[in-house]
Amino acid sequence: MINHDLIEELAELLNVDSEESGSLLNAFFSGMVTALLAGRKLSVKGLGSFSVLHVPLKKQSDASGTTYTPPCNRLKYDSRLSGADDTARIVAMWSLMTPGEVKPIVRAFAKVFSQAFKQQREITINGFGRFSKDQGAYGFLPERSLEEILNRDYQNLEDVVLPLNDKSQDRKESKPYRYAIPLALLFVLSLMAAYFYYGSPEARVSIPAPVYQEKKLKPVVHQDQVIIQKPPAEAVPSKELSASSVADSLVLEKEEFTIVLETFRMEQTALKEIGRLRSEKIPAYVWSGALNGQKYFRLMTGKFSTRDGAKEYLKGMPKKIAGGAYIQQVLKKGVFHGAKGL
């Protein structure tokens, strides 16, 4: 959970209750994770700068042989701002507020974060990490779950060790191992080819659904106070729609629901995945978008009038497809296309 004093301070500045304040903070930090995955770097006033550092494939040789360490992504933190402050952009991304409505919330975030940082208080945020003082320096330690998300494409890769030939062995004894190194090299090259084709950070990225998206907070500004209006209860239409159509386009009305299966950075990769999904009788469509100037392509399926209807359909999908899927509500009417439309 987020530290209680941080929630109370933000609630006082925005003139809202603790529940709304906690939801705002949770949504903001979820937006930071999304921005990191899509843009790979961001700056937040009062907290510092965060960026994703890609560590390429590493080769190391010693007396026992050669070790190949797979690539990985690491989160780099700097207490200083690097570039423009991204707080307003992150808030606007999940709240759908106008720039004028975002300003009071941005000022409140900056004040709360700056005070906590100046006082070097420990701030623990589930799913993101912990700000604390370690060995005399106040810094940030990412949570393991965040590191797993950043390295989702590499989680099944392990170190490969190629042992050196022992020349002291009898030639007859070493003969069965004559082809060990060529075969091992072929295996490493296969791993590298799979990495560059499927696992490149330029090819695919998973973007989690923002935690706070459904609340659609709409603040009303009165002088220096901000009052957060709570939306009315969601209407539940009686008829559910399925994703059985195989047409090349899908029309989604405002406030309907769909299922986002995967997210890619490259259009060609999305097209290939559409073909694979449709071969398994899953009608997929492309929902393109952009974040911080970086385009991405989400693959989605289904048209549902309620979230419960989408949940039921998701339960019946194959686990290998539904494993990373999530339900998304449509904020405005749109027409989405399959392979032909692209």
PDB file of N, CA and C in Angstrom, residues 147-226:
ATOM      1  N   GLU A 147      10.166  -5.380 -12.181  1.00  0.00           N
ATOM      2  CA  GLU A 147      11.290  -5.896 -12.966  1.00  0.00           C
ATOM      3  C   GLU A 147      10.854  -7.076 -13.836  1.00  0.00           C
ATOM      4  N   GLU A 148       9.926  -7.893 -13.319  1.00  0.00           N
ATOM      5  CA  GLU A 148       9.429  -9.022 -14.107  1.00  0.00           C
ATOM      6  C   GLU A 148       8.642  -8.539 -15.320  1.00  0.00           C
ATOM      7  N   ILE A 149       7.872  -7.448 -15.151  1.00  0.00           N
ATOM      8  CA  ILE A 149       7.129  -6.888 -16.279  1.00  0.00           C
ATOM      9  C   ILE A 149       8.097  -6.343 -17.323  1.00  0.00           C
ATOM     10  N   LEU A 150       9.130  -5.641 -16.872  1.00  0.00           N
ATOM     11  CA  LEU A 150      10.103  -5.068 -17.795  1.00  0.00           C
ATOM     12  C   LEU A 150      10.869  -6.152 -18.558  1.00  0.00           C
ATOM     13  N   ASN A 151      10.998  -7.345 -17.964  1.00  0.00           N
ATOM     14  CA  ASN A 151      11.764  -8.427 -18.590  1.00  0.00           C
ATOM     15  C   ASN A 151      10.878  -9.597 -19.002  1.00  0.00           C
ATOM     16  N   ARG A 152       9.635  -9.294 -19.294  1.00  0.00           N
ATOM     17  CA  ARG A 152       8.698 -10.355 -19.656  1.00  0.00           C
ATOM     18  C   ARG A 152       9.152 -11.117 -20.899  1.00  0.00           C
ATOM     19  N   ASP A 153       9.769 -10.436 -21.845  1.00  0.00           N
ATOM     20  CA  ASP A 153      10.196 -11.083 -23.088  1.00  0.00           C
ATOM     21  C   ASP A 153      11.431 -11.961 -22.907  1.00  0.00           C
ATOM     22  N   TYR A 154      12.124 -11.835 -21.769  1.00  0.00           N
ATOM     23  CA  TYR A 154      13.370 -12.580 -21.569  1.00  0.00           C
ATOM     24  C   TYR A 154      13.288 -13.575 -20.415  1.00  0.00           C
ATOM     25  N   GLN A 155      12.105 -13.749 -19.818  1.00  0.00           N
ATOM     26  CA  GLN A 155      12.014 -14.508 -18.579  1.00  0.00           C
ATOM     27  C   GLN A 155      12.362 -15.991 -18.741  1.00  0.00           C
ATOM     28  N   ASN A 156      12.258 -16.539 -19.944  1.00  0.00           N
ATOM     29  CA  ASN A 156      12.555 -17.962 -20.143  1.00  0.00           C
ATOM     30  C   ASN A 156      13.978 -18.216 -20.644  1.00  0.00           C
ATOM     31  N   LEU A 157      14.771 -17.165 -20.785  1.00  0.00           N
ATOM     32  CA  LEU A 157      16.149 -17.325 -21.255  1.00  0.00           C
ATOM     33  C   LEU A 157      17.091 -17.559 -20.073  1.00  0.00           C
ATOM     34  N   GLU A 158      18.042 -18.463 -20.236  1.00  0.00           N
ATOM     35  CA  GLU A 158      19.013 -18.770 -19.188  1.00  0.00           C
ATOM     36  C   GLU A 158      20.430 -18.672 -19.744  1.00  0.00           C
ATOM     37  N   ASP A 159      21.409 -18.642 -18.832  1.00  0.00           N
ATOM     38  CA  ASP A 159      22.807 -18.616 -19.252  1.00  0.00           C
ATOM     39  C   ASP A 159      23.158 -19.894 -20.012  1.00  0.00           C
ATOM     40  N   VAL A 160      23.989 -19.744 -21.037  1.00  0.00           N
ATOM     41  CA  VAL A 160      24.484 -20.890 -21.798  1.00  0.00           C
ATOM     42  C   VAL A 160      25.997 -20.960 -21.612  1.00  0.00           C
ATOM     43  N   VAL A 161      26.500 -22.112 -21.150  1.00  0.00           N
ATOM     44  CA  VAL A 161      27.931 -22.298 -20.892  1.00  0.00           C
ATOM     45  C   VAL A 161      28.496 -23.290 -21.896  1.00  0.00           C
ATOM     46  N   LEU A 162      29.544 -22.864 -22.613  1.00  0.00           N
ATOM     47  CA  LEU A 162      30.235 -23.738 -23.560  1.00  0.00           C
ATOM     48  C   LEU A 162      31.582 -24.122 -22.957  1.00  0.00           C
ATOM     49  N   PRO A 163      31.762 -25.392 -22.538  1.00  0.00           N
ATOM     50  CA  PRO A 163      33.032 -25.802 -21.918  1.00  0.00           C
ATOM     51  C   PRO A 163      34.153 -25.887 -22.950  1.00  0.00           C
ATOM     52  N   LEU A 164      35.407 -25.678 -22.480  1.00  0.00           N
ATOM     53  CA  LEU A 164      36.574 -25.791 -23.350  1.00  0.00           C
ATOM     54  C   LEU A 164      36.959 -27.255 -23.518  1.00  0.00           C
ATOM     55  N   ASN A 165      37.571 -27.604 -24.680  1.00  0.00           N
ATOM     56  CA  ASN A 165      38.052 -28.972 -24.902  1.00  0.00           C
ATOM     57  C   ASN A 165      39.238 -29.271 -24.000  1.00  0.00           C
ATOM     58  N   ASP A 166      39.283 -30.476 -23.421  1.00  0.00           N
ATOM     59  CA  ASP A 166      40.404 -30.911 -22.586  1.00  0.00           C
ATOM     60  C   ASP A 166      41.365 -31.725 -23.447  1.00  0.00           C
ATOM     61  N   LYS A 167      42.503 -31.122 -23.844  1.00  0.00           N
ATOM     62  CA  LYS A 167      43.446 -31.773 -24.758  1.00  0.00           C
ATOM     63  C   LYS A 167      44.177 -32.946 -24.110  1.00  0.00           C
ATOM     64  N   SER A 168      44.172 -33.059 -22.777  1.00  0.00           N
ATOM     65  CA  SER A 168      44.868 -34.146 -22.103  1.00  0.00           C
ATOM     66  C   SER A 168      44.110 -35.457 -22.192  1.00  0.00           C
ATOM     67  N   GLN A 169      42.842 -35.403 -22.584  1.00  0.00           N
ATOM     68  CA  GLN A 169      42.053 -36.622 -22.677  1.00  0.00           C
ATOM     69  C   GLN A 169      42.482 -37.429 -23.894  1.00  0.00           C
ATOM     70  N   ASP A 170      42.254 -38.707 -23.804  1.00  0.00           N
ATOM     71  CA  ASP A 170      42.530 -39.586 -24.932  1.00  0.00           C
ATOM     72  C   ASP A 170      41.652 -39.215 -26.114  1.00  0.00           C
ATOM     73  N   ARG A 171      42.221 -39.285 -27.331  1.00  0.00           N
ATOM     74  CA  ARG A 171      41.484 -38.887 -28.526  1.00  0.00           C
ATOM     75  C   ARG A 171      40.211 -39.702 -28.690  1.00  0.00           C
ATOM     76  N   LYS A 172      40.289 -41.011 -28.363  1.00  0.00           N
ATOM     77  CA  LYS A 172      39.112 -41.859 -28.520  1.00  0.00           C
ATOM     78  C   LYS A 172      38.026 -41.453 -27.538  1.00  0.00           C
ATOM     79  N   GLU A 173      38.437 -41.059 -26.314  1.00  0.00           N
ATOM     80  CA  GLU A 173      37.465 -40.668 -25.302  1.00  0.00           C
ATOM     81  C   GLU A 173      36.793 -39.352 -25.658  1.00  0.00           C
ATOM     82  N   SER A 174      37.548 -38.434 -26.294  1.00  0.00           N
ATOM     83  CA  SER A 174      36.998 -37.118 -26.597  1.00  0.00           C
ATOM     84  C   SER A 174      36.235 -37.082 -27.910  1.00  0.00           C
ATOM     85  N   LYS A 175      36.297 -38.168 -28.686  1.00  0.00           N
ATOM     86  CA  LYS A 175      35.653 -38.172 -29.989  1.00  0.00           C
ATOM     87  C   LYS A 175      34.153 -37.912 -29.928  1.00  0.00           C
ATOM     88  N   PRO A 176      33.400 -38.490 -28.950  1.00  0.00           N
ATOM     89  CA  PRO A 176      31.956 -38.219 -28.905  1.00  0.00           C
ATOM     90  C   PRO A 176      31.627 -36.754 -28.677  1.00  0.00           C
ATOM     91  N   TYR A 177      32.591 -35.961 -28.155  1.00  0.00           N
ATOM     92  CA  TYR A 177      32.321 -34.560 -27.855  1.00  0.00           C
ATOM     93  C   TYR A 177      32.819 -33.630 -28.959  1.00  0.00           C
ATOM     94  N   ARG A 178      33.221 -34.223 -30.085  1.00  0.00           N
ATOM     95  CA  ARG A 178      33.781 -33.419 -31.161  1.00  0.00           C
ATOM     96  C   ARG A 178      32.781 -32.377 -31.658  1.00  0.00           C
ATOM     97  N   TYR A 179      31.509 -32.744 -31.643  1.00  0.00           N
ATOM     98  CA  TYR A 179      30.497 -31.841 -32.198  1.00  0.00           C
ATOM     99  C   TYR A 179      29.761 -31.042 -31.121  1.00  0.00           C
ATOM    100  N   ALA A 180      30.255 -31.095 -29.886  1.00  0.00           N
ATOM    101  CA  ALA A 180      29.553 -30.403 -28.797  1.00  0.00           C
ATOM    102  C   ALA A 180      29.551 -28.895 -29.004  1.00  0.00           C
ATOM    103  N   ILE A 181      30.723 -28.329 -29.321  1.00  0.00           N
ATOM    104  CA  ILE A 181      30.812 -26.872 -29.470  1.00  0.00           C
ATOM    105  C   ILE A 181      30.008 -26.374 -30.669  1.00  0.00           C
ATOM    106  N   PRO A 182      30.140 -27.014 -31.866  1.00  0.00           N
ATOM    107  CA  PRO A 182      29.299 -26.542 -32.985  1.00  0.00           C
ATOM    108  C   PRO A 182      27.809 -26.598 -32.678  1.00  0.00           C
ATOM    109  N   LEU A 183      27.372 -27.687 -32.013  1.00  0.00           N
ATOM    110  CA  LEU A 183      25.949 -27.797 -31.684  1.00  0.00           C
ATOM    111  C   LEU A 183      25.539 -26.737 -30.672  1.00  0.00           C
ATOM    112  N   ALA A 184      26.404 -26.492 -29.684  1.00  0.00           N
ATOM    113  CA  ALA A 184      26.085 -25.471 -28.682  1.00  0.00           C
ATOM    114  C   ALA A 184      26.034 -24.091 -29.316  1.00  0.00           C
ATOM    115  N   LEU A 185      26.979 -23.813 -30.242  1.00  0.00           N
ATOM    116  CA  LEU A 185      26.965 -22.530 -30.940  1.00  0.00           C
ATOM    117  C   LEU A 185      25.699 -22.370 -31.764  1.00  0.00           C
ATOM    118  N   LEU A 186      25.271 -23.458 -32.399  1.00  0.00           N
ATOM    119  CA  LEU A 186      24.033 -23.420 -33.174  1.00  0.00           C
ATOM    120  C   LEU A 186      22.849 -23.111 -32.271  1.00  0.00           C
ATOM    121  N   PHE A 187      22.866 -23.682 -31.058  1.00  0.00           N
ATOM    122  CA  PHE A 187      21.791 -23.424 -30.098  1.00  0.00           C
ATOM    123  C   PHE A 187      21.773 -21.959 -29.674  1.00  0.00           C
ATOM    124  N   VAL A 188      22.975 -21.399 -29.407  1.00  0.00           N
ATOM    125  CA  VAL A 188      23.063 -19.987 -29.009  1.00  0.00           C
ATOM    126  C   VAL A 188      22.578 -19.078 -30.127  1.00  0.00           C
ATOM    127  N   LEU A 189      22.997 -19.397 -31.372  1.00  0.00           N
ATOM    128  CA  LEU A 189      22.553 -18.584 -32.507  1.00  0.00           C
ATOM    129  C   LEU A 189      21.041 -18.645 -32.671  1.00  0.00           C
ATOM    130  N   SER A 190      20.452 -19.816 -32.392  1.00  0.00           N
ATOM    131  CA  SER A 190      18.990 -19.939 -32.467  1.00  0.00           C
ATOM    132  C   SER A 190      18.323 -19.063 -31.426  1.00  0.00           C
ATOM    133  N   LEU A 191      18.903 -19.049 -30.206  1.00  0.00           N
ATOM    134  CA  LEU A 191      18.359 -18.185 -29.157  1.00  0.00           C
ATOM    135  C   LEU A 191      18.443 -16.720 -29.550  1.00  0.00           C
ATOM    136  N   MET A 192      19.596 -16.338 -30.123  1.00  0.00           N
ATOM    137  CA  MET A 192      19.772 -14.943 -30.532  1.00  0.00           C
ATOM    138  C   MET A 192      18.807 -14.577 -31.644  1.00  0.00           C
ATOM    139  N   ALA A 193      18.584 -15.496 -32.588  1.00  0.00           N
ATOM    140  CA  ALA A 193      17.642 -15.219 -33.676  1.00  0.00           C
ATOM    141  C   ALA A 193      16.235 -15.058 -33.135  1.00  0.00           C
ATOM    142  N   ALA A 194      15.870 -15.936 -32.176  1.00  0.00           N
ATOM    143  CA  ALA A 194      14.534 -15.821 -31.578  1.00  0.00           C
ATOM    144  C   ALA A 194      14.394 -14.522 -30.818  1.00  0.00           C
ATOM    145  N   TYR A 195      15.482 -14.107 -30.148  1.00  0.00           N
ATOM    146  CA  TYR A 195      15.448 -12.846 -29.399  1.00  0.00           C
ATOM    147  C   TYR A 195      15.244 -11.656 -30.325  1.00  0.00           C
ATOM    148  N   PHE A 196      16.021 -11.601 -31.424  1.00  0.00           N
ATOM    149  CA  PHE A 196      15.902 -10.453 -32.316  1.00  0.00           C
ATOM    150  C   PHE A 196      14.585 -10.451 -33.077  1.00  0.00           C
ATOM    151  N   TYR A 197      13.995 -11.644 -33.295  1.00  0.00           N
ATOM    152  CA  TYR A 197      12.747 -11.688 -34.066  1.00  0.00           C
ATOM    153  C   TYR A 197      11.519 -11.489 -33.196  1.00  0.00           C
ATOM    154  N   TYR A 198      11.536 -12.137 -31.999  1.00  0.00           N
ATOM    155  CA  TYR A 198      10.344 -12.080 -31.156  1.00  0.00           C
ATOM    156  C   TYR A 198      10.526 -11.229 -29.913  1.00  0.00           C
ATOM    157  N   GLY A 199      11.734 -11.237 -29.343  1.00  0.00           N
ATOM    158  CA  GLY A 199      11.896 -10.647 -28.024  1.00  0.00           C
ATOM    159  C   GLY A 199      12.491  -9.277 -28.010  1.00  0.00           C
ATOM    160  N   SER A 200      12.764  -8.668 -29.170  1.00  0.00           N
ATOM    161  CA  SER A 200      13.367  -7.343 -29.186  1.00  0.00           C
ATOM    162  C   SER A 200      12.458  -6.334 -28.530  1.00  0.00           C
ATOM    163  N   PRO A 201      13.010  -5.450 -27.686  1.00  0.00           N
ATOM    164  CA  PRO A 201      12.174  -4.435 -27.046  1.00  0.00           C
ATOM    165  C   PRO A 201      11.553  -3.495 -28.044  1.00  0.00           C
ATOM    166  N   GLU A 202      12.060  -3.503 -29.323  1.00  0.00           N
ATOM    167  CA  GLU A 202      11.444  -2.667 -30.343  1.00  0.00           C
ATOM    168  C   GLU A 202      10.254  -3.344 -30.994  1.00  0.00           C
ATOM    169  N   ALA A 203      10.101  -4.675 -30.712  1.00  0.00           N
ATOM    170  CA  ALA A 203       9.045  -5.413 -31.389  1.00  0.00           C
ATOM    171  C   ALA A 203       7.794  -5.547 -30.563  1.00  0.00           C
ATOM    172  N   ARG A 204       7.967  -5.705 -29.258  1.00  0.00           N
ATOM    173  CA  ARG A 204       6.785  -6.024 -28.476  1.00  0.00           C
ATOM    174  C   ARG A 204       6.898  -5.448 -27.084  1.00  0.00           C
ATOM    175  N   VAL A 205       5.797  -4.957 -26.573  1.00  0.00           N
ATOM    176  CA  VAL A 205       5.777  -4.441 -25.207  1.00  0.00           C
ATOM    177  C   VAL A 205       4.399  -4.672 -24.636  1.00  0.00           C
ATOM    178  N   SER A 206       4.321  -5.074 -23.372  1.00  0.00           N
ATOM    179  CA  SER A 206       3.036  -5.312 -22.723  1.00  0.00           C
ATOM    180  C   SER A 206       2.668  -4.109 -21.888  1.00  0.00           C
ATOM    181  N   ILE A 207       1.495  -3.596 -22.106  1.00  0.00           N
ATOM    182  CA  ILE A 207       1.050  -2.412 -21.391  1.00  0.00           C
ATOM    183  C   ILE A 207      -0.107  -2.784 -20.485  1.00  0.00           C
ATOM    184  N   PRO A 208       0.076  -2.678 -19.177  1.00  0.00           N
ATOM    185  CA  PRO A 208      -1.009  -3.025 -18.269  1.00  0.00           C
ATOM    186  C   PRO A 208      -2.126  -2.021 -18.321  1.00  0.00           C
ATOM    187  N   ALA A 209      -3.317  -2.470 -17.998  1.00  0.00           N
ATOM    188  CA  ALA A 209      -4.463  -1.571 -17.985  1.00  0.00           C
ATOM    189  C   ALA A 209      -4.357  -0.624 -16.811  1.00  0.00           C
ATOM    190  N   PRO A 210      -4.554   0.689 -17.010  1.00  0.00           N
ATOM    191  CA  PRO A 210      -4.502   1.638 -15.905  1.00  0.00           C
ATOM    192  C   PRO A 210      -5.516   1.275 -14.839  1.00  0.00           C
ATOM    193  N   VAL A 211      -5.089   1.312 -13.586  1.00  0.00           N
ATOM    194  CA  VAL A 211      -5.940   0.897 -12.482  1.00  0.00           C
ATOM    195  C   VAL A 211      -7.145   1.800 -12.330  1.00  0.00           C
ATOM    196  N   TYR A 212      -6.965   3.110 -12.618  1.00  0.00           N
ATOM    197  CA  TYR A 212      -7.988   4.067 -12.255  1.00  0.00           C
ATOM    198  C   TYR A 212      -8.854   4.492 -13.435  1.00  0.00           C
ATOM    199  N   GLN A 213      -8.767   3.796 -14.556  1.00  0.00           N
ATOM    200  CA  GLN A 213      -9.377   4.289 -15.781  1.00  0.00           C
ATOM    201  C   GLN A 213     -10.894   4.400 -15.702  1.00  0.00           C
ATOM    202  N   GLU A 214     -11.553   3.465 -14.978  1.00  0.00           N
ATOM    203  CA  GLU A 214     -12.999   3.449 -14.986  1.00  0.00           C
ATOM    204  C   GLU A 214     -13.630   4.570 -14.169  1.00  0.00           C
ATOM    205  N   LYS A 215     -12.870   5.164 -13.225  1.00  0.00           N
ATOM    206  CA  LYS A 215     -13.467   6.180 -12.376  1.00  0.00           C
ATOM    207  C   LYS A 215     -13.786   7.461 -13.132  1.00  0.00           C
ATOM    208  N   LYS A 216     -12.953   7.818 -14.159  1.00  0.00           N
ATOM    209  CA  LYS A 216     -13.180   9.010 -14.966  1.00  0.00           C
ATOM    210  C   LYS A 216     -13.433  10.235 -14.085  1.00  0.00           C
ATOM    211  N   LEU A 217     -12.499  10.539 -13.209  1.00  0.00           N
ATOM    212  CA  LEU A 217     -12.662  11.662 -12.300  1.00  0.00           C
ATOM    213  C   LEU A 217     -12.818  12.955 -13.078  1.00  0.00           C
ATOM    214  N   LYS A 218     -13.727  13.766 -12.685  1.00  0.00           N
ATOM    215  CA  LYS A 218     -13.985  15.038 -13.338  1.00  0.00           C
ATOM    216  C   LYS A 218     -13.975  16.129 -12.283  1.00  0.00           C
ATOM    217  N   PRO A 219     -12.811  16.746 -12.014  1.00  0.00           N
ATOM    218  CA  PRO A 219     -12.750  17.732 -10.945  1.00  0.00           C
ATOM    219  C   PRO A 219     -13.392  19.054 -11.341  1.00  0.00           C
ATOM    220  N   VAL A 220     -14.024  19.691 -10.373  1.00  0.00           N
ATOM    221  CA  VAL A 220     -14.573  21.027 -10.558  1.00  0.00           C
ATOM    222  C   VAL A 220     -13.736  21.974  -9.718  1.00  0.00           C
ATOM    223  N   VAL A 221     -13.139  22.966 -10.353  1.00  0.00           N
ATOM    224  CA  VAL A 221     -12.211  23.859  -9.668  1.00  0.00           C
ATOM    225  C   VAL A 221     -12.960  25.073  -9.134  1.00  0.00           C
ATOM    226  N   HIS A 222     -12.908  25.297  -7.824  1.00  0.00           N
ATOM    227  CA  HIS A 222     -13.470  26.478  -7.176  1.00  0.00           C
ATOM    228  C   HIS A 222     -12.340  27.178  -6.441  1.00  0.00           C
ATOM    229  N   GLN A 223     -11.849  28.256  -7.023  1.00  0.00           N
ATOM    230  CA  GLN A 223     -10.720  28.995  -6.471  1.00  0.00           C
ATOM    231  C   GLN A 223      -9.540  28.054  -6.271  1.00  0.00           C
ATOM    232  N   ASP A 224      -9.135  27.775  -5.016  1.00  0.00           N
ATOM    233  CA  ASP A 224      -7.956  26.937  -4.775  1.00  0.00           C
ATOM    234  C   ASP A 224      -8.323  25.519  -4.378  1.00  0.00           C
ATOM    235  N   GLN A 225      -9.605  25.158  -4.459  1.00  0.00           N
ATOM    236  CA  GLN A 225     -10.019  23.831  -4.047  1.00  0.00           C
ATOM    237  C   GLN A 225     -10.411  23.008  -5.262  1.00  0.00           C
ATOM    238  N   VAL A 226     -10.204  21.711  -5.155  1.00  0.00           N
ATOM    239  CA  VAL A 226     -10.590  20.793  -6.216  1.00  0.00           C
ATOM    240  C   VAL A 226     -11.529  19.756  -5.626  1.00  0.00           C
TER     241      VAL A 226
END
